[in-house]
Short mmCIF file of C-alpha atoms in Angstrom, two decimals:
data_model
loop_
_atom_site.label_atom_id
_atom_site.label_comp_id
_atom_site.label_asym_id
_atom_site.label_seq_id
_atom_site.Cartn_x
_atom_site.Cartn_y
_atom_site.Cartn_z
CA MET A 219 22.00 -9.40 -27.46
CA TRP A 220 21.03 -6.05 -25.43
CA LEU A 221 23.12 -3.18 -25.93
CA LEU A 222 24.48 -2.86 -22.73
CA ASP A 223 25.44 -6.74 -22.41
CA GLN A 224 27.07 -6.02 -25.62
CA LEU A 225 29.26 -3.28 -23.99
CA ALA A 226 29.37 -5.03 -20.96
CA GLU A 227 30.82 -8.49 -22.79
CA GLN A 228 33.76 -5.89 -24.68
CA HIS A 229 34.73 -4.80 -20.94
CA ILE A 230 35.11 -8.05 -20.48
CA LYS A 231 36.66 -9.80 -23.73
CA ALA A 232 38.69 -6.52 -23.91
CA ALA A 233 39.67 -7.30 -19.73
CA GLN A 234 40.32 -10.91 -20.33
CA ASP A 235 43.27 -9.97 -23.20
CA LYS A 236 45.03 -7.40 -21.41
CA GLY A 237 45.10 -10.19 -18.36
CA GLU A 238 43.17 -8.43 -16.00
CA LEU A 239 41.18 -11.02 -15.33
CA SER A 240 43.49 -13.92 -14.18
CA HIS A 241 45.41 -14.24 -11.17
CA LEU A 242 42.57 -13.42 -8.90
CA PRO A 243 41.49 -15.00 -5.86
CA GLY A 244 38.63 -18.17 -6.59
CA GLU A 245 40.43 -18.29 -10.06
CA GLY A 246 39.55 -21.92 -11.27
CA LYS A 247 36.84 -23.15 -8.84
CA PRO A 248 33.46 -23.13 -8.30
CA LEU A 249 31.40 -20.06 -7.86
CA LYS A 250 29.84 -20.24 -3.88
CA LEU A 251 26.39 -19.36 -5.01
CA ASP A 252 24.48 -20.26 -1.46
CA ASP A 253 26.22 -17.62 0.21
CA ASP A 254 24.02 -16.73 4.01
CA SER A 255 26.51 -14.81 5.10
CA HIS A 256 23.27 -11.69 5.68
CA VAL A 257 22.14 -14.06 7.87
CA PRO A 258 23.15 -13.68 11.54
CA SER A 259 25.77 -16.89 12.67
CA GLU A 260 23.78 -18.31 15.01
CA LEU A 261 20.38 -18.46 12.97
CA ARG A 262 22.63 -20.18 9.86
CA ALA A 263 21.96 -23.57 10.76
CA GLY A 264 18.01 -22.66 10.93
CA TYR A 265 18.13 -20.85 7.80
CA ARG A 266 20.01 -23.52 6.04
CA LEU A 267 17.34 -26.50 7.63
CA LEU A 268 14.58 -24.98 6.77
CA LYS A 269 15.62 -23.85 3.45
CA ASN A 270 16.93 -27.33 2.28
CA SER A 271 13.15 -28.44 3.65
CA GLY A 272 11.61 -26.44 1.00
CA PHE A 273 10.03 -24.00 3.76
CA LEU A 274 9.76 -20.03 2.10
CA PRO A 275 9.64 -16.93 3.99
CA PRO A 276 6.07 -16.01 5.12
CA GLU A 277 5.90 -13.29 2.48
CA LEU A 278 6.92 -15.80 -0.28
CA GLU A 279 4.69 -18.22 0.94
CA ILE A 280 1.83 -15.36 0.83
CA ARG A 281 3.02 -14.68 -3.32
CA ARG A 282 3.00 -17.87 -3.77
CA GLN A 283 -0.96 -18.01 -2.59
CA ALA A 284 -2.19 -15.23 -3.60
CA ILE A 285 -0.86 -17.03 -7.27
CA GLU A 286 -2.63 -20.21 -6.98
CA ILE A 287 -5.71 -18.21 -6.32
CA ASN A 288 -5.82 -15.99 -8.96
CA ASP A 289 -5.06 -18.66 -11.01
CA LEU A 290 -8.34 -20.21 -9.57
CA LEU A 291 -10.33 -16.88 -10.22
CA GLN A 292 -9.08 -16.54 -13.63
CA GLN A 293 -11.05 -20.67 -14.05
CA LEU A 294 -14.17 -20.28 -11.91
CA ASP A 295 -17.17 -18.95 -13.39
CA PRO A 296 -18.06 -15.25 -11.68
CA GLU A 297 -21.80 -17.08 -10.47
CA ASP A 298 -20.08 -19.76 -8.85
CA PRO A 299 -20.75 -19.91 -5.23
CA GLN A 300 -16.85 -19.90 -3.98
CA TYR A 301 -15.51 -17.30 -6.31
CA SER A 302 -16.45 -14.61 -3.80
CA ASN A 303 -14.97 -16.01 -0.97
CA HIS A 304 -11.46 -16.98 -2.94
CA CYS A 305 -11.86 -13.01 -3.89
CA LYS A 306 -12.06 -12.02 -0.27
CA HIS A 307 -9.49 -14.41 0.27
CA LEU A 308 -7.11 -12.90 -2.52
CA MET A 309 -7.99 -9.03 -1.49
CA LEU A 310 -7.14 -10.32 2.17
CA LEU A 311 -3.26 -11.81 0.88
CA GLU A 312 -2.82 -8.58 -1.07
CA PHE A 313 -2.99 -6.17 2.14
CA LYS A 314 -0.81 -8.80 3.88
CA LEU A 315 1.63 -8.05 0.32
CA HIS A 316 1.70 -4.87 0.31
CA GLN A 317 2.00 -4.17 4.76
CA ALA A 318 5.25 -7.09 4.02
CA GLY A 319 6.07 -3.93 1.35
CA MET A 320 5.89 -5.85 -1.85
CA ASN A 321 3.97 -5.28 -5.03
CA THR A 322 1.13 -7.53 -6.55
CA ASP A 323 1.30 -5.39 -9.48
CA PHE A 324 2.40 -9.48 -10.86
CA LEU A 325 -1.77 -10.42 -10.12
CA HIS A 326 -3.01 -7.49 -12.33
CA SER A 327 -1.52 -7.49 -15.67
CA GLU A 328 -2.24 -6.00 -18.24
CA TYR A 329 0.15 -8.35 -20.50
CA GLY A 330 -1.67 -11.46 -18.53
CA LYS A 331 -5.31 -10.39 -19.57
CA SER A 332 -4.30 -10.02 -23.10
CA ILE A 333 -2.74 -13.50 -23.60
CA ARG A 334 -6.11 -14.75 -21.63
CA GLN A 335 -7.97 -12.80 -23.82
CA ARG A 336 -6.23 -14.17 -27.22
CA LEU A 337 -6.17 -17.78 -26.86
CA GLY A 338 -9.70 -16.96 -25.49
CA GLU A 339 -10.44 -15.90 -29.28
CA ASN A 340 -8.97 -18.51 -30.95
#
């Protein structure tokens, strides 16, 4: 367990022992983890419908596509005629992600490269 986790657990345990966490609103009830209070009330029904149907926001859909293409490129031979097309498509998706303010380091991690190299050696 990390030091920060241990400190947090100690503070929580001390508060429980003192009774500071007793009789709070919602005690004993399940947490409401599906909070959509940040969504305007007139859009909540539409957002919930899309979410329950499995649709992603455009930025996350682009991220998913970029990961799929990146995985495909790792398996293709660079001499393959489709390799160049997939590289161009991945560059376009990365550009769109940058425009949306999302980081694309997940596509170029050194850790992933070292794992692939290690697995390739064995």
